[in-house]
Coordinates of C-alpha atoms in Angstrom, one line a residue:
M5 CA -62.7 13.2 21.4
Q6 CA -61.6 16.0 19.1
H7 CA -58.1 14.6 18.6
I8 CA -56.5 11.2 17.9
Q9 CA -55.0 9.8 21.0
G10 CA -51.5 8.2 21.2
I11 CA -50.3 5.1 23.1
A12 CA -49.4 5.7 26.6
R13 CA -45.6 5.6 27.1
N14 CA -45.7 3.3 30.1
Q15 CA -47.9 0.7 28.4
M16 CA -46.2 -2.6 27.8
Q17 CA -46.3 -4.1 24.3
V18 CA -45.5 -7.6 23.1
S19 CA -43.8 -7.3 19.7
S20 CA -40.5 -8.1 17.9
L21 CA -38.3 -6.2 15.5
E22 CA -39.5 -8.5 12.7
D23 CA -43.0 -7.0 13.1
S24 CA -41.7 -3.5 12.5
I25 CA -40.1 -4.1 9.1
G26 CA -42.3 -4.5 6.1
Q27 CA -41.8 -7.1 3.4
D28 CA -41.0 -4.4 0.8
N29 CA -38.4 -2.6 3.0
P30 CA -35.0 -2.2 1.3
V31 CA -33.2 -3.4 4.4
R32 CA -34.5 -6.9 3.7
F33 CA -32.6 -7.0 0.4
I34 CA -29.4 -5.5 2.0
D35 CA -29.6 -8.3 4.6
A36 CA -30.2 -11.1 2.1
F37 CA -27.5 -9.8 -0.3
V38 CA -24.8 -9.5 2.3
N39 CA -25.6 -12.8 3.9
S40 CA -25.5 -14.6 0.6
I41 CA -21.9 -13.6 -0.2
D42 CA -18.6 -15.1 1.0
L43 CA -17.0 -11.7 1.9
E44 CA -13.5 -13.2 2.5
K45 CA -13.6 -14.6 -1.0
I46 CA -14.2 -11.1 -2.5
G47 CA -11.3 -9.7 -0.4
F48 CA -12.8 -8.2 2.7
T49 CA -10.5 -8.3 5.7
P50 CA -11.9 -10.7 8.3
R51 CA -12.3 -9.7 11.9
V52 CA -10.5 -12.3 13.9
L53 CA -11.0 -13.2 17.6
K54 CA -8.1 -11.8 19.7
T55 CA -6.5 -13.8 22.5
E56 CA -7.6 -11.1 25.0
G57 CA -10.4 -8.6 25.2
R58 CA -13.9 -8.6 23.9
P59 CA -14.9 -10.5 20.7
S60 CA -14.7 -8.7 17.4
F61 CA -17.6 -7.6 15.1
D62 CA -18.4 -9.7 12.0
T63 CA -17.3 -8.1 8.7
K64 CA -20.9 -8.3 7.4
V65 CA -22.1 -6.1 10.2
F66 CA -20.0 -3.1 8.9
L67 CA -20.9 -3.8 5.3
K68 CA -24.6 -3.7 6.2
I69 CA -24.1 -0.5 8.1
Y70 CA -22.5 1.2 5.1
L71 CA -24.9 -0.1 2.5
Y72 CA -27.8 1.2 4.6
G73 CA -26.0 4.5 5.4
Y74 CA -25.1 5.4 1.8
L75 CA -28.6 4.3 0.7
N76 CA -30.1 6.9 3.1
G77 CA -27.5 9.7 2.6
I78 CA -25.5 9.0 5.8
R79 CA -21.8 8.4 5.5
S80 CA -20.3 9.9 8.6
S81 CA -19.1 7.1 10.9
R82 CA -20.3 9.1 14.0
R83 CA -23.7 9.6 12.6
L84 CA -23.9 5.9 11.6
E85 CA -23.0 4.9 15.2
K86 CA -25.9 7.1 16.5
E87 CA -28.3 5.5 13.9
C88 CA -27.3 2.0 15.2
L89 CA -28.7 3.0 18.6
R90 CA -31.9 4.8 17.6
N91 CA -32.9 3.6 14.1
I92 CA -35.3 0.6 14.2
E93 CA -34.4 -0.5 10.6
L94 CA -30.6 -0.7 11.6
Q95 CA -31.5 -2.5 14.8
W96 CA -33.4 -5.1 12.7
L97 CA -30.6 -5.3 10.1
L98 CA -27.8 -5.6 12.7
E99 CA -29.8 -7.6 15.3
A100 CA -29.2 -4.8 17.8
I101 CA -25.4 -4.8 17.4
C102 CA -23.9 -1.3 17.9
P103 CA -20.3 -0.9 16.8
N104 CA -18.4 2.3 17.7
Y105 CA -17.7 5.0 15.1
H106 CA -13.9 4.2 15.0
S107 CA -14.5 0.6 14.0
I108 CA -17.1 1.7 11.4
A109 CA -14.6 4.2 9.9
D110 CA -11.8 1.7 9.8
F111 CA -13.9 -0.8 7.7
R112 CA -14.3 1.7 4.8
K113 CA -10.6 2.7 4.9
D114 CA -9.3 -0.9 5.1
N115 CA -11.4 -2.4 2.3
P116 CA -11.3 -0.2 -0.8
K117 CA -10.4 -3.0 -3.3
A118 CA -13.1 -5.3 -1.8
L119 CA -15.8 -2.6 -2.2
K120 CA -14.8 -2.3 -5.9
Q121 CA -15.1 -6.1 -6.3
L122 CA -18.5 -6.0 -4.5
F123 CA -19.7 -3.5 -7.1
K124 CA -18.5 -5.8 -9.9
L125 CA -20.3 -8.7 -8.3
F126 CA -23.5 -6.9 -8.1
V127 CA -23.2 -5.9 -11.8
S128 CA -23.0 -9.6 -12.7
F129 CA -26.1 -10.2 -10.6
L130 CA -28.0 -7.5 -12.5
K131 CA -26.9 -9.0 -15.8
D132 CA -28.1 -12.5 -14.7
A133 CA -31.3 -10.9 -13.5
E134 CA -31.8 -9.5 -17.1
L135 CA -31.8 -5.9 -15.9
I136 CA -28.8 -5.1 -18.2
A137 CA -28.8 -5.5 -22.0
G138 CA -25.1 -4.8 -22.7
E139 CA -25.7 -3.5 -26.2
T140 CA -25.5 0.3 -25.9
I141 CA -23.5 1.9 -23.0
A142 CA -23.0 5.6 -22.4
I143 CA -19.7 6.7 -20.8
D144 CA -19.1 9.9 -18.9
G145 CA -17.2 11.4 -16.0
T146 CA -17.9 13.9 -13.2
K147 CA -15.7 15.7 -10.7
S148 CA -15.8 14.9 -6.9
R149 CA -14.1 17.5 -4.7
A150 CA -11.0 16.0 -2.8
H151 CA -10.1 16.5 0.8
N152 CA -7.5 19.0 -0.2
G153 CA -8.1 22.8 -0.6
K154 CA -6.8 25.0 -3.4
K155 CA -4.3 26.6 -1.0
S156 CA -2.7 23.1 -0.4
N157 CA -2.2 22.5 -4.1
F158 CA 0.9 23.8 -5.9
N159 CA 2.4 24.0 -9.4
Q160 CA 5.7 25.5 -10.5
K161 CA 4.0 28.8 -11.4
K162 CA 2.4 29.1 -7.9
I163 CA 5.6 28.2 -6.1
D164 CA 7.6 30.8 -8.1
K165 CA 5.0 33.4 -7.2
H166 CA 5.3 32.6 -3.5
L167 CA 9.1 32.6 -3.6
E168 CA 9.1 36.0 -5.4
Y169 CA 6.8 37.4 -2.8
I170 CA 9.1 36.1 0.0
E171 CA 12.2 37.6 -1.6
T172 CA 10.4 41.0 -2.1
K173 CA 9.2 41.1 1.5
T174 CA 12.6 40.0 2.9
Q175 CA 14.3 42.9 1.1
E176 CA 11.7 45.3 2.5
Y177 CA 12.3 44.1 6.1
L178 CA 16.1 44.3 5.7
S179 CA 15.8 47.9 4.5
A180 CA 13.6 48.6 7.5
L181 CA 16.2 47.1 9.8
A182 CA 18.9 49.3 8.3
Q183 CA 16.8 52.4 8.9
N184 CA 16.1 51.4 12.5
D185 CA 19.7 50.8 13.4
D186 CA 20.3 54.5 14.3
Q187 CA 17.0 54.8 16.2
E188 CA 17.8 51.9 18.5
T189 CA 14.1 50.9 18.8
S190 CA 14.5 47.4 20.2
T191 CA 10.8 46.5 19.9
T192 CA 10.5 47.3 16.2
V193 CA 13.8 45.5 15.4
T194 CA 12.6 42.4 17.2
N195 CA 9.3 42.3 15.3
I196 CA 11.1 42.7 12.0
Q197 CA 13.6 40.0 12.8
Q198 CA 10.7 37.6 13.7
K199 CA 9.0 38.4 10.4
I200 CA 12.2 37.7 8.5
E201 CA 12.7 34.4 10.3
R202 CA 9.1 33.4 9.4
L203 CA 9.8 34.2 5.8
K204 CA 12.9 32.1 5.9
Q205 CA 10.9 29.1 7.2
N206 CA 8.3 29.7 4.5
K207 CA 11.0 29.8 1.8
I208 CA 12.4 26.5 3.0
K209 CA 8.8 25.0 2.8
Y210 CA 8.3 26.2 -0.8
E211 CA 11.8 25.1 -1.9
L212 CA 11.0 21.6 -0.5
L213 CA 7.7 21.6 -2.5
E214 CA 9.6 22.6 -5.6
E215 CA 12.0 19.7 -5.1
Q216 CA 9.1 17.3 -4.6
L217 CA 7.5 18.6 -7.7
K218 CA 10.6 18.0 -9.8
T219 CA 11.2 14.5 -8.3
S220 CA 7.6 13.4 -8.9
G221 CA 7.6 14.5 -12.6
E222 CA 4.0 15.6 -12.1
P223 CA 2.8 19.1 -13.1
Q224 CA 1.3 19.7 -9.6
V225 CA 1.6 18.5 -6.0
S226 CA -1.0 18.4 -3.2
T227 CA 0.1 18.5 0.4
T228 CA -3.1 17.2 2.2
D229 CA -3.9 14.4 -0.3
C230 CA -0.9 13.7 -2.5
D231 CA -3.1 12.0 -5.2
A232 CA -5.6 14.9 -5.6
R233 CA -5.2 17.2 -8.6
A234 CA -6.5 20.6 -9.7
L235 CA -9.0 19.7 -12.5
L236 CA -11.1 21.8 -14.8
V237 CA -14.7 21.4 -13.5
Q238 CA -16.7 23.6 -15.8
G239 CA -15.7 26.5 -18.1
Q240 CA -12.8 28.1 -16.3
V241 CA -13.6 26.8 -12.9
V242 CA -10.9 24.7 -11.3
E243 CA -11.2 22.5 -8.2
V244 CA -8.9 20.1 -6.5
S245 CA -10.8 17.0 -7.3
Y246 CA -11.0 13.4 -8.5
N247 CA -12.7 12.3 -11.7
I248 CA -15.4 9.6 -11.4
Q249 CA -15.7 7.6 -14.6
A250 CA -19.0 5.7 -15.1
A251 CA -20.3 3.4 -17.9
V252 CA -24.1 3.1 -17.9
D253 CA -26.3 0.6 -19.7
D254 CA -29.2 2.0 -21.7
K255 CA -31.8 -0.6 -20.7
H256 CA -32.5 0.6 -17.2
N257 CA -29.8 3.2 -16.7
L258 CA -27.7 1.0 -14.4
V259 CA -24.0 1.5 -13.8
V260 CA -22.0 -1.4 -15.3
A261 CA -18.4 0.0 -14.7
T262 CA -16.8 2.7 -12.6
H263 CA -13.4 3.8 -11.4
T264 CA -11.9 7.0 -10.2
I265 CA -8.9 8.8 -11.8
N266 CA -7.0 12.0 -10.9
R267 CA -6.8 13.5 -14.5
N268 CA -9.2 14.8 -17.1
D269 CA -11.2 12.7 -19.6
K270 CA -8.8 13.0 -22.6
N271 CA -7.0 9.7 -21.9
A272 CA -9.7 7.8 -20.0
L273 CA -11.9 6.2 -22.7
S274 CA -10.4 2.8 -23.3
A275 CA -9.9 1.9 -19.6
I276 CA -13.6 2.4 -18.6
A277 CA -14.8 0.8 -21.9
L278 CA -12.6 -2.3 -21.3
E279 CA -13.8 -2.5 -17.7
A280 CA -17.4 -2.5 -18.8
K281 CA -16.7 -5.2 -21.3
E282 CA -15.0 -7.3 -18.7
N283 CA -17.7 -6.8 -16.0
L284 CA -20.4 -7.9 -18.4
N285 CA -18.3 -10.5 -20.2
L286 CA -19.3 -9.1 -23.6
E287 CA -17.9 -9.7 -27.1
T288 CA -18.8 -6.2 -28.3
F289 CA -21.0 -3.2 -27.5
T290 CA -21.5 0.4 -28.7
A291 CA -20.1 3.1 -26.5
L292 CA -21.7 6.6 -26.6
V293 CA -19.1 9.2 -25.5
D294 CA -18.9 13.0 -25.4
K295 CA -16.2 15.0 -27.2
G296 CA -14.1 15.4 -24.1
Y297 CA -12.9 11.8 -24.7
H298 CA -12.0 12.3 -28.3
N299 CA -8.5 10.9 -28.5
G300 CA -7.0 8.9 -31.4
R301 CA -5.1 6.4 -29.3
E302 CA -8.1 5.7 -27.1
I303 CA -10.5 5.3 -30.0
A304 CA -8.0 2.9 -31.7
S305 CA -7.6 0.9 -28.5
C306 CA -11.4 0.4 -28.3
K307 CA -11.4 -0.7 -32.0
E308 CA -8.7 -3.3 -31.3
N309 CA -10.8 -4.7 -28.5
N310 CA -13.9 -4.9 -30.7
I311 CA -15.7 -2.0 -29.0
T312 CA -17.7 0.3 -31.4
T313 CA -17.3 3.9 -30.4
I314 CA -19.5 6.9 -31.2
V315 CA -17.4 9.8 -29.8
A316 CA -18.5 13.3 -30.6
Q317 CA -16.1 15.3 -32.8
P318 CA -14.5 18.3 -31.0
D319 CA -15.2 21.8 -32.5
Q320 CA -12.9 22.9 -35.3
G321 CA -10.3 25.6 -34.5
K322 CA -11.6 29.2 -34.8
S323 CA -10.7 31.1 -38.0
N324 CA -9.3 34.6 -38.1
E325 CA -8.2 37.1 -40.7
N326 CA -4.6 35.8 -40.8
G327 CA -5.3 32.1 -40.2
T328 CA -7.1 29.1 -41.8
Q329 CA -10.6 29.9 -43.0
P330 CA -13.5 27.4 -42.4
E331 CA -13.5 26.4 -46.1
Y332 CA -9.9 25.1 -45.7
F333 CA -10.1 23.2 -42.4
V334 CA -8.4 19.8 -42.4
T335 CA -11.9 18.1 -42.6
K336 CA -12.3 19.7 -46.1
F337 CA -9.2 17.8 -47.3
I338 CA -10.0 14.3 -48.8
Y339 CA -7.8 11.4 -47.9
N340 CA -7.0 8.8 -50.5
K341 CA -6.1 5.6 -48.6
E342 CA -4.8 3.6 -51.6
E343 CA -2.4 6.3 -52.7
N344 CA -1.8 7.7 -49.2
T345 CA -2.4 11.3 -50.3
Y346 CA -4.7 14.2 -49.5
T347 CA -6.6 16.3 -52.0
C348 CA -7.1 20.0 -51.0
P349 CA -10.3 22.0 -51.9
Q350 CA -8.4 23.5 -54.8
G351 CA -7.8 20.0 -56.3
Q352 CA -4.1 19.9 -55.5
T353 CA -2.5 16.6 -54.2
L354 CA -0.6 16.6 -50.9
S355 CA 1.8 13.7 -50.6
T356 CA 4.2 12.3 -47.9
T357 CA 7.8 11.0 -48.0
G358 CA 6.6 8.1 -45.9
R359 CA 8.8 9.0 -43.0
W360 CA 7.2 8.7 -39.5
H361 CA 7.7 11.5 -37.0
K362 CA 7.2 11.2 -33.2
K363 CA 5.0 13.6 -31.3
T364 CA 6.0 13.7 -27.7
G365 CA 3.5 14.2 -24.9
R366 CA 3.6 14.8 -21.1
T367 CA 4.0 11.0 -20.6
E368 CA 5.4 8.2 -22.8
E369 CA 1.8 6.9 -23.4
S370 CA 0.5 10.2 -24.7
G371 CA 3.0 10.4 -27.6
Y372 CA 2.2 9.1 -31.0
M373 CA 3.7 8.7 -34.6
Y374 CA 2.5 10.8 -37.6
Q375 CA 3.3 11.5 -41.2
K376 CA 3.5 15.0 -42.9
Y377 CA 1.8 15.8 -46.2
R378 CA 2.8 18.8 -48.4
T379 CA 2.5 20.1 -51.9
P380 CA 4.7 22.5 -53.9
A381 CA 1.6 24.0 -55.5
C382 CA 1.0 26.0 -52.3
K383 CA 3.7 28.5 -53.5
T384 CA 1.6 29.7 -56.4
C385 CA -1.9 29.0 -55.0
P386 CA -4.1 32.2 -55.2
V387 CA -5.9 31.3 -51.9
K388 CA -2.9 30.4 -49.9
S389 CA -3.6 33.2 -47.4
Q390 CA -7.0 31.7 -46.6
C391 CA -5.5 28.2 -46.2
T392 CA -2.4 28.8 -44.1
S393 CA -0.1 31.4 -42.7
R394 CA 3.0 29.3 -43.1
T395 CA 5.5 30.6 -45.6
G396 CA 6.3 27.1 -46.9
G397 CA 2.6 26.3 -47.5
R398 CA 0.0 24.1 -46.0
E399 CA 1.1 21.1 -44.0
I400 CA -1.2 18.2 -42.8
D401 CA -0.2 15.8 -40.1
R402 CA -1.8 12.3 -40.1
S403 CA -1.4 10.2 -37.0
Q404 CA -1.1 6.5 -36.7
Y405 CA -4.6 6.4 -35.3
A406 CA -6.2 8.4 -38.1
D407 CA -8.1 5.5 -39.6
A408 CA -9.9 4.6 -36.4
V409 CA -10.7 8.3 -35.8
E410 CA -12.2 8.7 -39.2
E411 CA -14.3 5.6 -38.8
N412 CA -15.6 6.9 -35.5
N413 CA -16.3 10.4 -37.0
K414 CA -18.4 8.8 -39.8
R415 CA -20.4 6.8 -37.2
Y416 CA -21.0 9.9 -35.2
K417 CA -22.4 11.8 -38.2
A418 CA -24.5 8.8 -39.3
N419 CA -26.0 8.1 -35.8
Q420 CA -27.0 11.5 -34.4
Q421 CA -30.3 10.2 -33.1
L422 CA -28.6 7.4 -31.2
Y423 CA -25.9 9.7 -29.8
R424 CA -28.5 12.1 -28.4
K425 CA -29.5 9.3 -26.0
R426 CA -26.2 9.6 -24.2
Q427 CA -27.3 12.5 -22.0
E428 CA -30.6 10.7 -21.2
I429 CA -28.7 7.6 -20.1
N430 CA -26.0 8.8 -17.8
E431 CA -26.3 12.5 -17.0
H432 CA -29.2 12.1 -14.5
I433 CA -27.1 9.5 -12.5
F434 CA -24.5 12.2 -11.6
G435 CA -27.3 14.6 -10.8
T436 CA -28.9 12.1 -8.4
I437 CA -25.7 11.3 -6.7
K438 CA -24.3 14.8 -6.4
R439 CA -27.4 17.0 -6.1
K440 CA -30.0 14.8 -4.4
W441 CA -27.8 12.7 -2.2
G442 CA -25.1 15.3 -1.7
Y443 CA -22.1 13.0 -2.6
N444 CA -20.2 15.7 -4.4
H445 CA -17.0 15.4 -2.3
T446 CA -15.0 12.8 -0.5
N447 CA -13.4 12.9 2.9
L448 CA -11.1 10.0 2.3
I449 CA -7.4 10.5 1.3
G450 CA -5.6 8.6 -1.5
L451 CA -6.8 7.5 -4.9
E452 CA -7.3 3.8 -3.8
K453 CA -9.5 4.7 -0.8
V454 CA -11.5 7.3 -2.9
N455 CA -12.0 4.6 -5.5
G456 CA -13.4 2.3 -2.9
E457 CA -15.9 4.9 -1.7
H458 CA -17.1 5.9 -5.2
S459 CA -17.6 2.2 -6.0
L460 CA -19.7 1.9 -2.9
I461 CA -21.8 5.0 -4.0
M462 CA -22.4 3.4 -7.5
L463 CA -23.3 0.1 -5.9
V464 CA -25.9 1.7 -3.7
Y465 CA -27.2 3.6 -6.7
N466 CA -27.7 0.3 -8.6
I467 CA -29.4 -1.3 -5.5
K468 CA -31.8 1.6 -5.2
R469 CA -32.6 1.7 -8.9
S470 CA -33.1 -2.1 -9.2
I471 CA -35.5 -2.0 -6.2
N472 CA -37.4 0.8 -7.9
I473 CA -37.6 -1.3 -11.1
L474 CA -38.6 -4.7 -9.6
G475 CA -39.5 -4.2 -6.0
V476 CA -37.9 -5.9 -3.0
P477 CA -39.9 -9.2 -3.1
E478 CA -39.1 -9.9 -6.8
L479 CA -35.4 -8.8 -6.4
L480 CA -35.1 -11.2 -3.4
A481 CA -36.5 -14.0 -5.5
K482 CA -33.9 -13.3 -8.2
L483 CA -31.2 -13.2 -5.6
K484 CA -32.2 -16.5 -4.2
A485 CA -32.1 -18.1 -7.7
W486 CA -28.8 -16.5 -8.5
N487 CA -25.8 -18.8 -9.0
S488 CA -22.7 -16.9 -8.0
P489 CA -19.1 -18.2 -7.5
Y490 CA -18.9 -16.0 -4.4
K491 CA -22.1 -17.3 -2.8
R492 CA -21.9 -18.4 0.8
K493 CA -22.6 -22.1 1.6
V494 CA -25.7 -21.3 3.5
L495 CA -26.9 -24.9 3.4
F496 CA -23.7 -26.2 5.1
L497 CA -24.1 -23.5 7.8
I498 CA -27.7 -24.5 8.4
K499 CA -26.7 -28.2 8.7
T500 CA -23.9 -27.4 11.1
T501 CA -26.3 -25.3 13.2
Y502 CA -28.8 -28.1 13.4
I503 CA -26.1 -30.6 14.3
K504 CA -24.9 -28.4 17.1
L505 CA -28.5 -27.9 18.4
F506 CA -29.1 -31.7 18.1
L507 CA -25.9 -32.5 20.1
A508 CA -26.8 -29.9 22.7
T509 CA -30.2 -31.4 23.2
I510 CA -28.8 -34.9 23.6
L511 CA -26.3 -33.7 26.2
F512 CA -29.0 -31.7 28.0
K513 CA -31.3 -34.8 28.2
T514 CA -28.4 -37.0 29.3
S515 CA -27.5 -34.6 32.1
Q516 CA -31.1 -34.5 33.2
S517 CA -31.4 -38.3 33.3
K518 CA -28.2 -38.6 35.4
S519 CA -29.4 -36.0 37.9
K520 CA -32.7 -37.9 38.3
I521 CA -30.8 -41.2 39.0
S522 CA -28.5 -39.5 41.6
I523 CA -31.6 -38.1 43.4
A524 CA -33.2 -41.5 43.4

């Protein structure tokens, strides 16, 4: 024979699904992990038996489907339904159960909070398995495109532009109607009137959007997904997106905390840092963070919670001919904490009256208090033009969070080698999730549901990475030895099953003996 021959299709084989799944197959860990957890205790909505109709599917069936699906790059409920029918790994995992796509989709939409709790539970397992050190954690964020296009996202400027266009076109059509009155061309008049009516309807739509924008107090509004926002993705590129925050441990690059927000990174540091601390039950840790998170209030909040931050300093403002030169940037002014004064590069002392001023922001939380520092020496200073363009002289503002920021900036300068590890720790995670797996967008609507899906994605990433580190058999051994408060009482279930089988056997033997007596 020149070629390898296959098995005849009509040949019968005696085998089981168990024979088709290797001991190192990841589905064995998914099966053991889901079966070991009390899903109702975590918060999953149970599927109850209805008084009429067919029995419902067990909650763990849907969780197994989604863990397997996201692990293999499949998240469409229709595709998952097809895989349940033709995929031998899913047949083994689900014991040949095949739910319909609608039930599969509902599970993900109905359990966003429970999926987040499941992620946190797996993080605690990884810590108990000694895969997480909890000493140095890198924090970063990435944008995930929302189920809302740019055309369905509006701010005041965009609404004004549309209303102005409608007004201009309406005037053009009214002028055209006036010119056609003498010509008595009914077809042309009818077409113009239809266009004017359509413009009126569009005007009402934009006026309602304007009212919605003012009522919400938000700078923008999205019509398809009301929680989605236009965010700066890279450079000048803007997409209607969500912002996935992730804290990653440096030992094995495993995600220890994650949540999704609909704003940029500026005010996001303390929330994700505190979540990491809570998930790992730590006293303290060092957080490596890029300059997009540099915010005095956030750094001070981390300090209050015993979290050591190394946040990169943002670039200083650019100098120009009429503005402050690099030699006179605020970083060149030396602060004296005991006297509460600044000393400028020319040796002059800038003092404050001690009065606190309030800086208002977009929200109440973004505002802060600060003091002003000035010196009368600016009036006669020979280099005043290089220091400031203000007529009254140089003025420095010092916020209430300045001490925490200065401490952070000193740590950043003293730990450049440690800070360089930040990109190595967490950048490749986003690359794997978005480029390799294709999870660069969400089809779910609403911040809570999107949070649930992104928690599921990070959970699956942790599962896949921990399998790569230890292998399935060793990870299963650690899972078996894991003492979790959410663990199912498997022993009780086994005992109950044996009792039922024992009673059924006794009843069967009793019925057989009675039938023998009656025959006799």
